[in-house]
Amino acid sequence: MRVAMISMHTSPIAQPGSGDAGGMNVYVLSIATQLARKGVDVDIFTRATRPSQGEIVEIEPHLRVINIVAGPYEGLSKEELPTQLAAFSGGMVQFIKCNNLYYDLIHSHYWLSGQVGWLLRDLWGIPLIHTAHTLAAVKNAYRAADDSPESEARRICEQQLSDNADVLVVNTEDEKNELIAHYDANDCHISVITPGADTELFTPGTDRNTERSRRELGIPLHTKVVAFVGRLQKFKGPEVLIRATAELFKRDPQRNLRVVICGGASGETSNVQNYHDLARELGVEHRIRFLDARPPQELVAVYQAADIVAVPSYNESFGLVAMEAQATGTPVVAARVGGLPIAVDHDVTGLLIDGHGASQWADALAQLLDDDERRIHMGEQAVEHAAKFSWAASAQELLKVYEEATKIDMSECHGPRQAAGI
Ligand code: UDP
């Protein structure tokens, strides 16, 4: 089987944790790697952002990243990329023609790639599988009151994909229900495939490597550590953890606690300095250590150094960070939103919190910080829980979806109503 994956706005081999690179990059690379290991030929098409990248990057047997030149390498924000959809589609068509290639199906990731996939589906007469990763209508329904909304134009593009893709792949039943509720999607076209965690990389820390990780990161050895990992944007809720930290020190100024926030700015409205300023305003700047985004191989040390990982997002289609933290044996305190109730087993591998109030979050963190026995036991159970989610299993399920999709009769044509996205 030959699959054209499209990840137009961000390369699967970009460093996740800042800018436009996050869970989707990890998802695309992890699942494509596992498909390739099952013998599926996967080409991942992405927009070239540096001249040195080369057109074709061989990742491993059966897996390549194809960098398509569409617009200038630098200077275009994600919000401006809709202007390059025609150039990108044209670049893909040209590449495939020049190299005499064919594909059995297209799998697009995120709505920008979905629009390209939709065009090529009709051009080539092969099925389109689409994974949204996040949805404008869902983000708008859950965003914090002072966060900026996603555009109506994006929602319309997602509506078109919901109407025209042959299969919509989602992470959880919850996401399936959101897709039906907000986009009137046909549930026969939706497949739920749970993402995984790289349990070979994210392994439990022994006391010795927790100590080593803390030394490497410059964190005192004999303190409790709460970590946040991810892009610094309102939607991920880093300020919830900063406010909860201030609340914990207000309650007990002697508390022995450090907070580590690991990740970079995301998008045009996000600014890391705002989070430093908030920590200073609340008087906890010396208790919080900000770390730059780092590759997964180095992120392991952050998870292992932590006693708890906090995931205070306003919504998550799954929550890879929660799963990775648990794989390293660190319990998670997470918001009860989106896929997080699947990723975290409440009261067993961590705690799920309703809402984002500083006081609630301080209560939950204190509960676990102050009960070593319970927290350590949760960490042990977290490892067992995470072991149930592997990328190999996700890829196996996806392959079944692909096999079914190749049987779809592609002779039909779409009418103007679907094209309007109403
Ligand atoms: N990540 C990383 N380095 C960092 C911070 C994050 O490699 O410094 C990775 C992390 O391992 C996870 C992904 O980025 O796999 C973020 O996933 P999540 O689903 O939380 O992300 P989102 O796409 O919503 O930002």
Coordinates of C-alpha atoms and ligand atoms in Angstrom, one line a residue:
M1 CA 0.0 0.0 0.0
R2 CA 1.2 3.5 -0.8
V3 CA 0.0 6.4 1.3
A4 CA 0.4 10.2 0.6
M5 CA 0.2 11.8 4.0
I6 CA -0.1 15.6 4.1
S7 CA 1.2 17.8 6.9
M8 CA 1.3 21.1 5.0
H9 CA 1.8 23.6 7.8
T10 CA 4.4 21.9 9.9
S11 CA 7.0 19.2 9.2
P12 CA 6.8 15.9 11.1
I13 CA 10.6 16.3 11.7
A14 CA 10.4 19.8 13.2
Q15 CA 11.2 20.1 16.9
P16 CA 7.9 19.9 18.8
G17 CA 7.1 22.1 21.7
S18 CA 7.2 25.6 20.2
G19 CA 6.0 27.5 17.1
D20 CA 3.6 25.4 15.1
A21 CA 5.1 22.1 16.1
G22 CA 3.5 20.0 18.8
G23 CA 1.5 16.9 19.3
M24 CA 0.5 16.6 15.7
N25 CA 4.1 16.4 14.6
V26 CA 4.8 13.6 17.1
Y27 CA 1.6 11.9 16.0
V28 CA 2.3 12.0 12.3
L29 CA 5.9 10.9 12.6
S30 CA 5.2 8.1 15.2
I31 CA 2.2 6.6 13.3
A32 CA 3.9 6.9 9.9
T33 CA 7.0 5.2 11.3
Q34 CA 4.9 2.3 12.6
L35 CA 3.0 2.0 9.3
A36 CA 6.4 1.9 7.4
R37 CA 7.6 -0.9 9.7
K38 CA 4.5 -2.8 8.6
G39 CA 5.6 -2.4 5.0
V40 CA 3.3 0.5 4.0
D41 CA 5.1 3.0 1.8
V42 CA 4.4 6.4 3.3
D43 CA 5.4 9.8 1.8
I44 CA 4.7 12.8 4.1
F45 CA 4.3 16.0 2.1
T46 CA 5.1 19.2 4.0
R47 CA 5.9 22.8 3.0
A48 CA 9.6 23.5 2.7
T49 CA 10.8 26.1 5.2
R50 CA 14.6 26.0 4.7
P51 CA 16.6 25.7 1.5
S52 CA 19.0 23.1 3.1
Q53 CA 16.2 20.6 3.7
G54 CA 16.4 19.1 0.3
E55 CA 13.4 17.8 -1.6
I56 CA 13.3 14.2 -0.3
V57 CA 14.4 13.2 3.2
E58 CA 14.6 9.4 3.7
I59 CA 13.6 8.7 7.4
E60 CA 13.8 5.0 7.3
P61 CA 12.8 2.2 4.8
H62 CA 9.3 2.9 3.4
L63 CA 9.2 6.4 5.0
R64 CA 10.1 9.7 3.4
V65 CA 9.4 13.4 4.0
I66 CA 8.9 15.4 0.8
N67 CA 9.5 19.1 1.1
I68 CA 7.4 21.0 -1.4
V69 CA 8.3 24.6 -2.2
A70 CA 5.2 26.7 -1.8
G71 CA 5.8 30.4 -1.1
P72 CA 9.0 31.8 0.6
Y73 CA 10.8 29.6 3.1
E74 CA 10.5 32.2 5.8
G75 CA 8.1 35.0 6.8
L76 CA 4.7 33.3 6.4
S77 CA 2.7 32.6 9.6
K78 CA 0.3 29.7 9.9
E79 CA -2.5 32.2 9.5
E80 CA -1.1 33.2 6.1
L81 CA -0.7 29.7 4.7
P82 CA -4.2 29.5 3.1
T83 CA -2.6 31.8 0.5
Q84 CA -0.2 28.9 -0.4
L85 CA -2.7 26.0 -0.7
A86 CA -2.8 26.3 -4.5
A87 CA 1.0 26.5 -4.8
F88 CA 1.4 23.5 -2.4
S89 CA -1.2 21.4 -4.3
G90 CA 0.5 22.2 -7.6
G91 CA 3.9 21.3 -6.1
M92 CA 2.5 17.9 -5.0
V93 CA 1.0 17.2 -8.4
Q94 CA 4.3 18.2 -10.1
F95 CA 6.4 16.0 -7.8
I96 CA 4.2 13.0 -8.3
K97 CA 4.1 13.5 -12.1
C98 CA 7.9 14.0 -12.3
N99 CA 8.6 10.9 -10.2
N100 CA 6.0 8.7 -11.8
L101 CA 4.3 7.9 -8.5
Y102 CA 0.8 6.7 -7.6
Y103 CA -0.9 6.4 -4.2
D104 CA -3.7 4.2 -2.9
L105 CA -5.0 6.9 -0.6
I106 CA -4.4 10.3 1.0
H107 CA -4.3 10.9 4.7
S108 CA -4.3 14.6 5.6
H109 CA -3.6 16.2 9.0
Y110 CA -5.2 19.5 10.1
W111 CA -7.6 21.5 8.0
L112 CA -5.0 23.2 5.8
S113 CA -3.7 19.8 4.6
G114 CA -7.3 18.6 4.4
Q115 CA -8.1 21.2 1.8
V116 CA -5.2 20.0 -0.3
G117 CA -6.2 16.4 0.2
W118 CA -9.8 17.1 -0.8
L119 CA -8.6 18.6 -4.2
L120 CA -6.3 15.7 -4.9
R121 CA -8.9 13.1 -3.9
D122 CA -11.1 14.3 -6.6
L123 CA -8.3 14.7 -9.1
W124 CA -6.8 11.2 -8.5
G125 CA -10.0 9.4 -7.6
I126 CA -8.5 7.9 -4.4
P127 CA -10.0 8.1 -0.9
L128 CA -9.3 10.9 1.5
I129 CA -8.7 10.1 5.2
H130 CA -8.6 13.2 7.3
T131 CA -7.5 13.8 10.9
A132 CA -8.4 17.3 12.2
H133 CA -6.2 17.1 15.4
T134 CA -8.1 20.2 16.7
L135 CA -11.4 21.7 15.6
A136 CA -12.2 25.5 15.5
A137 CA -15.8 25.0 16.8
V138 CA -14.6 22.8 19.7
K139 CA -11.7 25.2 20.6
N140 CA -14.1 28.1 20.6
A141 CA -16.6 26.2 22.8
Y142 CA -13.9 25.6 25.5
R143 CA -11.5 28.5 25.2
A144 CA -10.9 30.8 28.2
A145 CA -13.0 34.0 28.1
D146 CA -9.9 36.1 27.4
D147 CA -8.4 33.8 24.7
S148 CA -8.9 34.8 21.0
P149 CA -11.4 32.7 19.0
E150 CA -10.6 30.6 15.9
S151 CA -11.9 32.1 12.7
E152 CA -15.2 31.3 11.0
A153 CA -13.3 30.7 7.8
R154 CA -11.4 27.8 9.4
R155 CA -14.6 26.4 10.7
I156 CA -16.1 26.5 7.2
C157 CA -13.0 24.7 5.8
E158 CA -13.4 22.0 8.5
Q159 CA -17.1 21.7 7.7
Q160 CA -16.2 21.0 4.0
L161 CA -13.8 18.3 5.1
S162 CA -16.3 16.8 7.4
D163 CA -18.7 16.6 4.5
N164 CA -16.3 15.5 1.8
A165 CA -13.6 13.3 3.4
D166 CA -14.2 9.6 3.0
V167 CA -13.1 8.8 6.6
L168 CA -12.6 11.1 9.5
V169 CA -10.1 9.7 12.0
V170 CA -10.5 11.0 15.6
N171 CA -8.6 10.2 18.8
T172 CA -11.5 9.4 21.2
E173 CA -15.2 8.8 21.4
D174 CA -15.5 12.2 22.9
E175 CA -13.9 13.8 19.8
K176 CA -16.3 11.8 17.6
N177 CA -19.3 13.2 19.6
E178 CA -17.9 16.7 19.2
L179 CA -17.5 16.2 15.4
I180 CA -21.1 15.1 15.2
A181 CA -22.4 17.8 17.5
H182 CA -20.5 20.8 15.9
Y183 CA -20.2 19.6 12.3
D184 CA -23.1 17.3 11.8
A185 CA -20.6 14.6 10.7
N186 CA -21.9 11.2 9.6
D187 CA -20.9 8.8 12.3
C188 CA -20.5 6.0 9.7
H189 CA -17.6 8.0 8.3
I190 CA -15.8 8.4 11.7
S191 CA -13.1 6.0 13.0
V192 CA -11.7 6.3 16.5
I193 CA -8.0 5.5 16.8
T194 CA -6.4 6.1 20.2
P195 CA -2.9 7.6 19.9
G196 CA 0.0 6.1 21.8
A197 CA 3.2 7.0 23.6
D198 CA 6.7 6.0 22.7
T199 CA 7.1 3.6 25.7
E200 CA 10.6 2.7 24.5
L201 CA 11.8 6.3 24.9
F202 CA 9.6 7.4 27.8
T203 CA 10.6 4.8 30.4
P204 CA 10.2 5.0 34.2
G205 CA 13.0 6.8 36.1
T206 CA 14.9 5.1 38.9
D207 CA 15.9 7.2 41.9
R208 CA 19.3 7.5 40.3
N209 CA 18.2 8.9 37.0
T210 CA 15.7 11.2 38.7
E211 CA 18.7 12.6 40.6
R212 CA 20.7 12.8 37.5
S213 CA 17.9 14.5 35.6
R214 CA 17.5 17.1 38.4
R215 CA 21.2 17.8 38.4
E216 CA 21.2 18.2 34.6
L217 CA 18.2 20.6 34.7
G218 CA 19.6 22.5 37.7
I219 CA 16.8 21.6 40.0
P220 CA 17.5 21.0 43.8
L221 CA 17.5 17.3 44.6
H222 CA 15.5 17.5 47.8
T223 CA 12.4 19.4 46.7
K224 CA 9.1 18.5 45.1
V225 CA 8.8 19.2 41.4
V226 CA 5.7 19.9 39.3
A227 CA 6.3 20.2 35.6
F228 CA 4.3 21.6 32.7
V229 CA 5.4 20.4 29.2
G230 CA 4.1 22.0 26.0
R231 CA 3.7 25.1 23.9
L232 CA 3.1 28.2 26.0
Q233 CA -0.3 29.3 24.8
K234 CA -3.4 30.3 26.7
F235 CA -5.2 27.2 25.5
K236 CA -2.7 24.9 27.2
G237 CA -3.2 26.7 30.5
P238 CA 0.3 27.4 31.8
E239 CA -1.0 30.4 33.7
V240 CA -3.3 28.0 35.6
L241 CA -0.2 26.3 37.0
I242 CA 1.6 29.6 37.7
R243 CA -1.5 30.9 39.6
A244 CA -1.9 27.6 41.5
T245 CA 1.8 27.8 42.5
A246 CA 1.3 31.3 43.9
E247 CA -1.7 30.0 45.8
L248 CA 0.4 27.1 47.3
F249 CA 3.0 29.5 48.5
K250 CA 0.4 31.9 49.8
R251 CA -1.0 29.0 51.9
D252 CA 2.5 27.9 53.0
P253 CA 5.5 30.2 52.3
Q254 CA 7.9 27.5 53.5
R255 CA 6.6 24.9 51.0
N256 CA 9.5 23.0 49.4
L257 CA 8.4 23.1 45.7
R258 CA 9.8 24.0 42.3
V259 CA 7.8 24.3 39.1
V260 CA 9.4 23.6 35.7
I261 CA 7.7 25.0 32.6
C262 CA 9.2 23.4 29.5
G263 CA 8.2 24.7 26.0
G264 CA 8.3 27.7 23.7
A265 CA 5.9 30.3 22.4
S266 CA 3.3 29.2 19.9
G267 CA 1.6 31.3 17.3
E268 CA 1.6 35.0 16.9
T269 CA -0.3 36.0 20.0
S270 CA 1.8 33.9 22.4
N271 CA 4.8 35.4 24.2
V272 CA 6.9 33.6 26.7
Q273 CA 7.8 36.8 28.5
N274 CA 4.1 37.2 29.5
Y275 CA 4.4 34.0 31.6
H276 CA 7.7 35.3 33.2
D277 CA 5.9 38.5 34.0
L278 CA 2.9 36.7 35.5
A279 CA 5.3 34.7 37.8
R280 CA 7.0 37.9 38.9
E281 CA 3.7 39.7 39.5
L282 CA 2.6 36.8 41.7
G283 CA 5.9 36.7 43.5
V284 CA 6.8 33.2 42.4
E285 CA 9.5 33.9 39.8
H286 CA 12.2 32.2 42.0
R287 CA 10.0 29.1 42.3
I288 CA 9.5 28.6 38.6
R289 CA 12.1 27.5 36.1
F290 CA 11.4 28.1 32.4
L291 CA 13.1 25.7 30.0
D292 CA 13.3 25.9 26.3
A293 CA 11.6 23.3 24.1
R294 CA 13.8 20.2 23.6
P295 CA 13.7 17.1 21.5
P296 CA 11.8 14.1 23.0
Q297 CA 15.2 12.3 23.8
E298 CA 15.9 15.2 26.2
L299 CA 12.3 15.6 27.4
V300 CA 12.5 12.3 29.2
A301 CA 14.7 13.9 31.8
V302 CA 12.1 16.6 32.5
Y303 CA 9.3 14.0 33.1
Q304 CA 11.7 11.9 35.2
A305 CA 12.7 14.9 37.3
A306 CA 9.1 15.7 38.1
D307 CA 7.0 14.3 41.0
I308 CA 3.8 15.4 39.1
V309 CA 3.1 16.6 35.6
A310 CA 0.3 19.2 35.3
V311 CA -1.9 19.4 32.1
P312 CA -4.2 22.3 32.7
S313 CA -5.4 22.6 29.1
Y314 CA -8.8 24.0 28.1
N315 CA -9.3 21.2 25.7
E316 CA -7.1 18.4 24.3
S317 CA -8.1 16.0 21.6
F318 CA -5.9 13.4 23.4
G319 CA -3.1 14.8 25.5
L320 CA 0.2 13.2 24.5
V321 CA 2.1 14.9 27.3
A322 CA -0.1 13.2 29.9
M323 CA 0.6 9.8 28.3
E324 CA 4.3 10.3 28.0
A325 CA 4.6 11.5 31.6
Q326 CA 2.8 8.4 32.9
A327 CA 5.0 6.2 30.8
T328 CA 7.9 7.6 32.8
G329 CA 6.1 6.8 36.0
T330 CA 5.0 10.4 36.8
P331 CA 1.4 10.9 37.9
V332 CA -0.6 13.6 36.1
V333 CA -2.9 16.2 37.4
A334 CA -5.0 17.2 34.4
A335 CA -8.1 19.2 33.5
R336 CA -11.2 17.0 32.9
V337 CA -11.5 18.0 29.2
G338 CA -11.4 16.3 25.8
G339 CA -9.3 13.1 25.7
L340 CA -7.6 13.7 29.0
P341 CA -10.1 11.4 30.9
I342 CA -9.0 8.6 28.6
A343 CA -5.3 9.5 29.0
V344 CA -5.5 9.8 32.8
D345 CA -7.2 7.2 35.0
H346 CA -8.7 9.4 37.7
D347 CA -7.5 8.6 41.3
V348 CA -5.4 5.7 39.9
T349 CA -2.7 7.3 37.7
G350 CA -3.4 10.9 38.6
L351 CA -6.3 13.4 39.2
L352 CA -8.8 15.0 36.9
I353 CA -9.9 18.5 37.8
D354 CA -13.1 20.2 36.8
G355 CA -12.3 23.8 36.0
H356 CA -9.2 26.0 36.0
G357 CA -9.4 27.9 39.2
A358 CA -6.1 28.5 41.1
S359 CA -7.5 27.3 44.4
Q360 CA -8.9 24.0 42.9
W361 CA -5.6 23.3 41.2
A362 CA -3.6 24.2 44.4
D363 CA -5.8 21.8 46.4
A364 CA -5.3 18.9 43.9
L365 CA -1.5 19.5 43.6
A366 CA -1.2 19.7 47.4
Q367 CA -3.2 16.5 47.9
L368 CA -0.6 14.5 45.9
L369 CA 2.5 16.5 46.8
D370 CA 1.8 16.0 50.5
D371 CA 1.1 12.2 50.3
D372 CA 4.3 10.5 49.1
E373 CA 2.8 7.0 49.4
R374 CA -0.3 7.7 47.3
R375 CA 1.7 9.7 44.7
I376 CA 4.4 7.0 44.3
H377 CA 1.8 4.3 44.0
M378 CA 0.0 6.4 41.3
G379 CA 3.3 6.6 39.5
E380 CA 3.6 2.8 39.4
Q381 CA 0.1 2.4 38.1
A382 CA 0.7 5.2 35.5
V383 CA 3.4 3.0 33.9
E384 CA 1.0 0.1 33.6
H385 CA -1.7 2.4 32.2
A386 CA 0.6 4.0 29.6
A387 CA 1.8 0.5 28.5
K388 CA -1.7 -0.1 27.1
F389 CA -1.2 2.8 24.5
S390 CA 1.4 2.0 21.9
W391 CA 1.9 3.7 18.5
A392 CA 2.3 0.2 17.0
A393 CA -1.3 -0.7 18.1
S394 CA -2.6 2.7 16.8
A395 CA -0.9 2.0 13.4
Q396 CA -2.4 -1.5 13.3
E397 CA -5.9 0.1 13.7
L398 CA -5.2 2.8 11.2
L399 CA -4.1 0.2 8.6
K400 CA -7.5 -1.5 9.0
V401 CA -9.1 1.8 8.3
Y402 CA -6.9 2.3 5.2
E403 CA -7.7 -1.2 3.9
E404 CA -11.4 -0.5 4.2
A405 CA -11.0 2.9 2.6
T406 CA -9.4 1.4 -0.5
K407 CA -12.6 -0.5 -1.2
I408 CA -14.7 2.7 -1.4
D409 CA -16.3 3.3 -4.8
M410 CA -14.7 6.5 -6.0
S411 CA -16.8 7.0 -9.1
E412 CA -19.2 9.4 -7.4
C413 CA -18.9 13.2 -7.7
H414 CA -19.7 15.9 -5.0
G415 CA -22.4 18.4 -5.5
P416 CA -22.2 22.2 -4.9
R417 CA -23.8 22.0 -1.4
Q418 CA -20.8 20.2 0.1
A419 CA -18.4 22.5 -1.7
A420 CA -20.1 25.5 0.0
G421 CA -19.4 24.1 3.5
I422 CA -22.8 25.1 4.8
Ligands
UDP1 N1 7.3 18.2 23.1 C1 8.7 18.1 22.9 N2 9.5 19.0 23.4 C2 9.1 20.0 24.3 C3 7.7 20.1 24.5 C4 6.9 19.2 24.0 O1 9.1 17.2 22.2 O2 10.0 20.7 24.7 C5 6.4 17.3 22.6 C6 5.8 16.3 23.6 O3 6.6 15.2 23.8 C7 4.4 16.0 23.0 C8 4.1 17.1 22.1 O4 5.3 17.9 22.0 O5 4.5 14.7 22.3 C9 3.0 18.0 22.6 O6 1.8 17.2 22.5 P1 0.4 17.8 22.9 O7 -0.6 16.8 22.5 O8 0.4 18.2 24.3 O9 0.4 19.0 22.0 P2 -0.1 20.2 21.2 O10 0.0 19.8 19.8 O11 -1.5 20.5 21.6 O12 0.8 21.3 21.5

